[in-house]
Amino acid sequence: MNTVVKQFFLALLCVSFFALSAQAETTTPTKTIGHGSYSVTIQSDFQDVGQLSVSVPLNSEVSGRFPHSSMHSKVYTDGETILFVQRMSAPVSNNYFKPLSGTNVAKWGKNWLKNSYSMNVANTTREFNKYNNFIKNHSLTEATDYTVEIFDRLVSPTSIIRVLAFTPQGTAKLPAVPKATNRYYVEINK
């Protein structure tokens, strides 16, 4: 083999090695939870803690109707942050969720609407008190105040995927976590 070809292959080998090394250093190992539109990719240092289902009241334009649904959660923690990866379907097939609000962000392999709140465990909603009890019962990072980031998105008109990220250090400047009826509205699809 002539010298020019040897130098070319050596240069190519060096560039490939350094490119792979740089990529390995910047890539954080991840794992995927769920399937299809409900999948979420989180860092692999989050460990599975358990599951929880919480009944959630929804807001409706129909007088006298008080629809409920359930947030089905898989819970993960990295030792500090606690993630509740959730999904919820409309209570009846002809009920559609109205569009959600929040700041557009890309995270966990998807585009989300993000809202940030504070939660004081002594004064919170019935729904979030159940998340707090789960945290206590599973000996996770307990605090009197949490910052709660809600990432949610409509998967379809009748289905929502949501991630709650609890960090033990509340921020008084953030609004308190809202009731589900202030966040999730269903309407009858005619």
PDB file of C-alpha atoms in Angstrom, residues 1-182:
ATOM      1  CA  MET A   1       0.000   0.000   0.000  1.00  0.00           C
ATOM      2  CA  ASN A   2       1.419   3.364  -0.874  1.00  0.00           C
ATOM      3  CA  THR A   3       2.169   6.007   1.749  1.00  0.00           C
ATOM      4  CA  VAL A   4      -0.634   8.389   0.719  1.00  0.00           C
ATOM      5  CA  VAL A   5      -3.282   5.676   1.093  1.00  0.00           C
ATOM      6  CA  LYS A   6      -1.855   4.623   4.484  1.00  0.00           C
ATOM      7  CA  GLN A   7      -1.913   8.225   5.704  1.00  0.00           C
ATOM      8  CA  PHE A   8      -5.493   8.634   4.459  1.00  0.00           C
ATOM      9  CA  PHE A   9      -6.695   5.525   6.326  1.00  0.00           C
ATOM     10  CA  LEU A  10      -4.799   6.532   9.466  1.00  0.00           C
ATOM     11  CA  ALA A  11      -6.367  10.014   9.352  1.00  0.00           C
ATOM     12  CA  LEU A  12      -9.825   8.503   8.778  1.00  0.00           C
ATOM     13  CA  LEU A  13      -9.326   6.117  11.704  1.00  0.00           C
ATOM     14  CA  CYS A  14      -8.224   8.970  14.010  1.00  0.00           C
ATOM     15  CA  VAL A  15     -11.160  11.186  13.036  1.00  0.00           C
ATOM     16  CA  SER A  16     -13.609   8.305  13.581  1.00  0.00           C
ATOM     17  CA  PHE A  17     -12.116   7.502  16.986  1.00  0.00           C
ATOM     18  CA  PHE A  18     -12.283  11.112  18.189  1.00  0.00           C
ATOM     19  CA  ALA A  19     -15.813  11.569  16.833  1.00  0.00           C
ATOM     20  CA  LEU A  20     -17.015   8.444  18.652  1.00  0.00           C
ATOM     21  CA  SER A  21     -15.223   9.481  21.860  1.00  0.00           C
ATOM     22  CA  ALA A  22     -16.788  12.940  21.783  1.00  0.00           C
ATOM     23  CA  GLN A  23     -20.226  11.461  21.108  1.00  0.00           C
ATOM     24  CA  ALA A  24     -19.882   8.965  23.968  1.00  0.00           C
ATOM     25  CA  GLU A  25     -18.994  11.772  26.384  1.00  0.00           C
ATOM     26  CA  THR A  26     -21.965  13.975  25.447  1.00  0.00           C
ATOM     27  CA  THR A  27     -24.638  11.296  25.164  1.00  0.00           C
ATOM     28  CA  THR A  28     -26.509  10.549  28.380  1.00  0.00           C
ATOM     29  CA  PRO A  29     -27.896   7.012  28.591  1.00  0.00           C
ATOM     30  CA  THR A  30     -31.684   6.995  28.346  1.00  0.00           C
ATOM     31  CA  LYS A  31     -34.601   4.595  28.576  1.00  0.00           C
ATOM     32  CA  THR A  32     -38.020   4.751  26.979  1.00  0.00           C
ATOM     33  CA  ILE A  33     -41.195   4.362  29.018  1.00  0.00           C
ATOM     34  CA  GLY A  34     -44.481   3.506  27.306  1.00  0.00           C
ATOM     35  CA  HIS A  35     -45.237   2.869  23.661  1.00  0.00           C
ATOM     36  CA  GLY A  36     -46.009   4.901  20.550  1.00  0.00           C
ATOM     37  CA  SER A  37     -47.555   8.305  21.214  1.00  0.00           C
ATOM     38  CA  TYR A  38     -47.441   7.591  24.949  1.00  0.00           C
ATOM     39  CA  SER A  39     -43.696   6.950  25.057  1.00  0.00           C
ATOM     40  CA  VAL A  40     -41.390   9.212  27.048  1.00  0.00           C
ATOM     41  CA  THR A  41     -37.588   9.014  27.014  1.00  0.00           C
ATOM     42  CA  ILE A  42     -35.961   9.735  30.388  1.00  0.00           C
ATOM     43  CA  GLN A  43     -32.385   9.505  31.671  1.00  0.00           C
ATOM     44  CA  SER A  44     -31.430   5.996  32.722  1.00  0.00           C
ATOM     45  CA  ASP A  45     -30.437   7.124  36.232  1.00  0.00           C
ATOM     46  CA  PHE A  46     -34.164   7.465  37.049  1.00  0.00           C
ATOM     47  CA  GLN A  47     -35.267   4.296  38.848  1.00  0.00           C
ATOM     48  CA  ASP A  48     -38.771   2.804  38.808  1.00  0.00           C
ATOM     49  CA  VAL A  49     -40.558   3.416  42.118  1.00  0.00           C
ATOM     50  CA  GLY A  50     -44.088   2.155  41.456  1.00  0.00           C
ATOM     51  CA  GLN A  51     -47.481   2.997  40.027  1.00  0.00           C
ATOM     52  CA  LEU A  52     -50.402   5.136  41.121  1.00  0.00           C
ATOM     53  CA  SER A  53     -53.849   5.986  39.757  1.00  0.00           C
ATOM     54  CA  VAL A  54     -55.598   9.149  40.908  1.00  0.00           C
ATOM     55  CA  SER A  55     -59.191  10.129  40.147  1.00  0.00           C
ATOM     56  CA  VAL A  56     -59.236  13.584  38.581  1.00  0.00           C
ATOM     57  CA  PRO A  57     -62.330  15.815  38.304  1.00  0.00           C
ATOM     58  CA  LEU A  58     -62.638  17.562  34.956  1.00  0.00           C
ATOM     59  CA  ASN A  59     -64.358  20.771  33.976  1.00  0.00           C
ATOM     60  CA  SER A  60     -67.313  20.589  31.586  1.00  0.00           C
ATOM     61  CA  GLU A  61     -69.519  23.135  29.861  1.00  0.00           C
ATOM     62  CA  VAL A  62     -72.541  20.907  30.409  1.00  0.00           C
ATOM     63  CA  SER A  63     -74.528  22.104  33.413  1.00  0.00           C
ATOM     64  CA  GLY A  64     -74.951  19.478  36.108  1.00  0.00           C
ATOM     65  CA  ARG A  65     -72.205  17.203  34.734  1.00  0.00           C
ATOM     66  CA  PHE A  66     -69.160  16.514  36.839  1.00  0.00           C
ATOM     67  CA  PRO A  67     -66.991  14.196  34.749  1.00  0.00           C
ATOM     68  CA  HIS A  68     -64.041  12.351  36.259  1.00  0.00           C
ATOM     69  CA  SER A  69     -61.132  10.534  34.744  1.00  0.00           C
ATOM     70  CA  SER A  70     -58.014   8.889  36.158  1.00  0.00           C
ATOM     71  CA  MET A  71     -54.368   9.837  35.868  1.00  0.00           C
ATOM     72  CA  HIS A  72     -52.506   6.543  35.568  1.00  0.00           C
ATOM     73  CA  SER A  73     -48.911   7.100  36.707  1.00  0.00           C
ATOM     74  CA  LYS A  74     -45.599   5.314  36.571  1.00  0.00           C
ATOM     75  CA  VAL A  75     -43.262   6.914  39.093  1.00  0.00           C
ATOM     76  CA  TYR A  76     -39.479   7.347  38.794  1.00  0.00           C
ATOM     77  CA  THR A  77     -36.786   9.104  40.822  1.00  0.00           C
ATOM     78  CA  ASP A  78     -33.110   9.927  40.463  1.00  0.00           C
ATOM     79  CA  GLY A  79     -32.772  10.463  44.222  1.00  0.00           C
ATOM     80  CA  GLU A  80     -33.919  14.075  44.150  1.00  0.00           C
ATOM     81  CA  THR A  81     -36.409  14.761  41.357  1.00  0.00           C
ATOM     82  CA  ILE A  82     -39.539  12.605  41.289  1.00  0.00           C
ATOM     83  CA  LEU A  83     -41.285  12.043  37.943  1.00  0.00           C
ATOM     84  CA  PHE A  84     -44.905  10.953  37.630  1.00  0.00           C
ATOM     85  CA  VAL A  85     -45.266   9.858  33.985  1.00  0.00           C
ATOM     86  CA  GLN A  86     -49.021   9.886  33.403  1.00  0.00           C
ATOM     87  CA  ARG A  87     -51.748   9.295  30.888  1.00  0.00           C
ATOM     88  CA  MET A  88     -55.436  10.146  31.006  1.00  0.00           C
ATOM     89  CA  SER A  89     -58.346   9.487  28.664  1.00  0.00           C
ATOM     90  CA  ALA A  90     -61.612  11.374  28.386  1.00  0.00           C
ATOM     91  CA  PRO A  91     -64.331   9.705  30.485  1.00  0.00           C
ATOM     92  CA  VAL A  92     -66.657   9.125  27.506  1.00  0.00           C
ATOM     93  CA  SER A  93     -65.679   8.579  23.877  1.00  0.00           C
ATOM     94  CA  ASN A  94     -67.631  11.622  22.656  1.00  0.00           C
ATOM     95  CA  ASN A  95     -65.907  13.914  25.202  1.00  0.00           C
ATOM     96  CA  TYR A  96     -62.928  15.795  23.802  1.00  0.00           C
ATOM     97  CA  PHE A  97     -60.305  17.715  25.733  1.00  0.00           C
ATOM     98  CA  LYS A  98     -60.063  21.392  24.927  1.00  0.00           C
ATOM     99  CA  PRO A  99     -56.592  22.628  23.894  1.00  0.00           C
ATOM    100  CA  LEU A 100     -54.086  22.945  26.727  1.00  0.00           C
ATOM    101  CA  SER A 101     -52.067  26.032  27.641  1.00  0.00           C
ATOM    102  CA  GLY A 102     -48.457  26.609  28.621  1.00  0.00           C
ATOM    103  CA  THR A 103     -45.005  27.383  27.272  1.00  0.00           C
ATOM    104  CA  ASN A 104     -43.823  25.231  24.365  1.00  0.00           C
ATOM    105  CA  VAL A 105     -40.752  23.163  25.303  1.00  0.00           C
ATOM    106  CA  ALA A 106     -38.990  20.093  23.915  1.00  0.00           C
ATOM    107  CA  LYS A 107     -38.052  17.479  26.517  1.00  0.00           C
ATOM    108  CA  TRP A 108     -37.988  13.697  26.880  1.00  0.00           C
ATOM    109  CA  GLY A 109     -38.174  13.225  23.122  1.00  0.00           C
ATOM    110  CA  LYS A 110     -41.437  15.166  22.682  1.00  0.00           C
ATOM    111  CA  ASN A 111     -42.877  18.669  22.471  1.00  0.00           C
ATOM    112  CA  TRP A 112     -44.793  19.714  25.582  1.00  0.00           C
ATOM    113  CA  LEU A 113     -46.730  22.566  27.112  1.00  0.00           C
ATOM    114  CA  LYS A 114     -44.955  23.431  30.370  1.00  0.00           C
ATOM    115  CA  ASN A 115     -46.296  25.163  33.468  1.00  0.00           C
ATOM    116  CA  SER A 116     -44.404  25.682  36.745  1.00  0.00           C
ATOM    117  CA  TYR A 117     -46.019  25.765  40.173  1.00  0.00           C
ATOM    118  CA  SER A 118     -45.217  25.519  43.855  1.00  0.00           C
ATOM    119  CA  MET A 119     -46.758  23.005  46.229  1.00  0.00           C
ATOM    120  CA  ASN A 120     -46.893  23.287  49.997  1.00  0.00           C
ATOM    121  CA  VAL A 121     -47.799  19.840  51.349  1.00  0.00           C
ATOM    122  CA  ALA A 122     -49.901  21.348  54.162  1.00  0.00           C
ATOM    123  CA  ASN A 123     -52.106  23.272  51.740  1.00  0.00           C
ATOM    124  CA  THR A 124     -52.625  21.636  48.360  1.00  0.00           C
ATOM    125  CA  THR A 125     -55.322  20.117  46.178  1.00  0.00           C
ATOM    126  CA  ARG A 126     -56.812  16.678  46.801  1.00  0.00           C
ATOM    127  CA  GLU A 127     -55.091  15.322  43.673  1.00  0.00           C
ATOM    128  CA  PHE A 128     -51.633  16.610  44.628  1.00  0.00           C
ATOM    129  CA  ASN A 129     -52.074  15.444  48.223  1.00  0.00           C
ATOM    130  CA  LYS A 130     -52.281  11.893  46.818  1.00  0.00           C
ATOM    131  CA  TYR A 131     -48.955  12.394  45.023  1.00  0.00           C
ATOM    132  CA  ASN A 132     -47.477  13.714  48.275  1.00  0.00           C
ATOM    133  CA  ASN A 133     -48.752  10.632  50.166  1.00  0.00           C
ATOM    134  CA  PHE A 134     -47.165   8.385  47.519  1.00  0.00           C
ATOM    135  CA  ILE A 135     -43.846  10.206  48.005  1.00  0.00           C
ATOM    136  CA  LYS A 136     -44.078   9.715  51.807  1.00  0.00           C
ATOM    137  CA  ASN A 137     -45.168   6.065  51.620  1.00  0.00           C
ATOM    138  CA  HIS A 138     -42.289   5.177  49.290  1.00  0.00           C
ATOM    139  CA  SER A 139     -39.642   7.016  51.363  1.00  0.00           C
ATOM    140  CA  LEU A 140     -38.739   9.357  48.520  1.00  0.00           C
ATOM    141  CA  THR A 141     -37.239  12.833  48.932  1.00  0.00           C
ATOM    142  CA  GLU A 142     -39.703  14.480  51.322  1.00  0.00           C
ATOM    143  CA  ALA A 143     -40.069  18.217  51.703  1.00  0.00           C
ATOM    144  CA  THR A 144     -42.638  20.695  52.953  1.00  0.00           C
ATOM    145  CA  ASP A 145     -42.461  22.613  49.672  1.00  0.00           C
ATOM    146  CA  TYR A 146     -41.922  21.410  46.119  1.00  0.00           C
ATOM    147  CA  THR A 147     -41.476  23.035  42.765  1.00  0.00           C
ATOM    148  CA  VAL A 148     -43.821  21.148  40.447  1.00  0.00           C
ATOM    149  CA  GLU A 149     -43.310  21.372  36.707  1.00  0.00           C
ATOM    150  CA  ILE A 150     -46.225  20.067  34.661  1.00  0.00           C
ATOM    151  CA  PHE A 151     -45.442  18.973  31.119  1.00  0.00           C
ATOM    152  CA  ASP A 152     -48.543  17.908  29.210  1.00  0.00           C
ATOM    153  CA  ARG A 153     -49.725  17.360  25.663  1.00  0.00           C
ATOM    154  CA  LEU A 154     -52.786  16.147  23.821  1.00  0.00           C
ATOM    155  CA  VAL A 155     -51.992  12.791  22.239  1.00  0.00           C
ATOM    156  CA  SER A 156     -55.430  12.790  20.598  1.00  0.00           C
ATOM    157  CA  PRO A 157     -58.646  14.746  21.205  1.00  0.00           C
ATOM    158  CA  THR A 158     -59.567  12.167  23.879  1.00  0.00           C
ATOM    159  CA  SER A 159     -56.186  11.486  25.480  1.00  0.00           C
ATOM    160  CA  ILE A 160     -53.490  13.376  27.413  1.00  0.00           C
ATOM    161  CA  ILE A 161     -49.959  12.409  28.395  1.00  0.00           C
ATOM    162  CA  ARG A 162     -48.400  14.333  31.261  1.00  0.00           C
ATOM    163  CA  VAL A 163     -45.187  14.361  33.286  1.00  0.00           C
ATOM    164  CA  LEU A 164     -45.120  15.883  36.761  1.00  0.00           C
ATOM    165  CA  ALA A 165     -41.602  16.731  37.930  1.00  0.00           C
ATOM    166  CA  PHE A 166     -41.417  17.274  41.714  1.00  0.00           C
ATOM    167  CA  THR A 167     -38.265  18.952  43.021  1.00  0.00           C
ATOM    168  CA  PRO A 168     -37.982  19.420  46.804  1.00  0.00           C
ATOM    169  CA  GLN A 169     -37.487  23.170  47.055  1.00  0.00           C
ATOM    170  CA  GLY A 170     -40.615  25.173  46.640  1.00  0.00           C
ATOM    171  CA  THR A 171     -40.573  28.602  45.119  1.00  0.00           C
ATOM    172  CA  ALA A 172     -42.936  31.082  46.736  1.00  0.00           C
ATOM    173  CA  LYS A 173     -42.875  33.203  43.572  1.00  0.00           C
ATOM    174  CA  LEU A 174     -44.663  30.482  41.602  1.00  0.00           C
ATOM    175  CA  PRO A 175     -48.448  30.042  41.765  1.00  0.00           C
ATOM    176  CA  ALA A 176     -49.837  27.111  43.753  1.00  0.00           C
ATOM    177  CA  VAL A 177     -50.660  23.916  41.850  1.00  0.00           C
ATOM    178  CA  PRO A 178     -54.143  24.270  40.348  1.00  0.00           C
ATOM    179  CA  LYS A 179     -57.113  21.970  40.702  1.00  0.00           C
ATOM    180  CA  ALA A 180     -57.593  19.692  37.714  1.00  0.00           C
ATOM    181  CA  THR A 181     -60.889  21.458  36.945  1.00  0.00           C
ATOM    182  CA  ASN A 182     -58.883  24.641  36.338  1.00  0.00           C
TER     183      ASN A 182
END
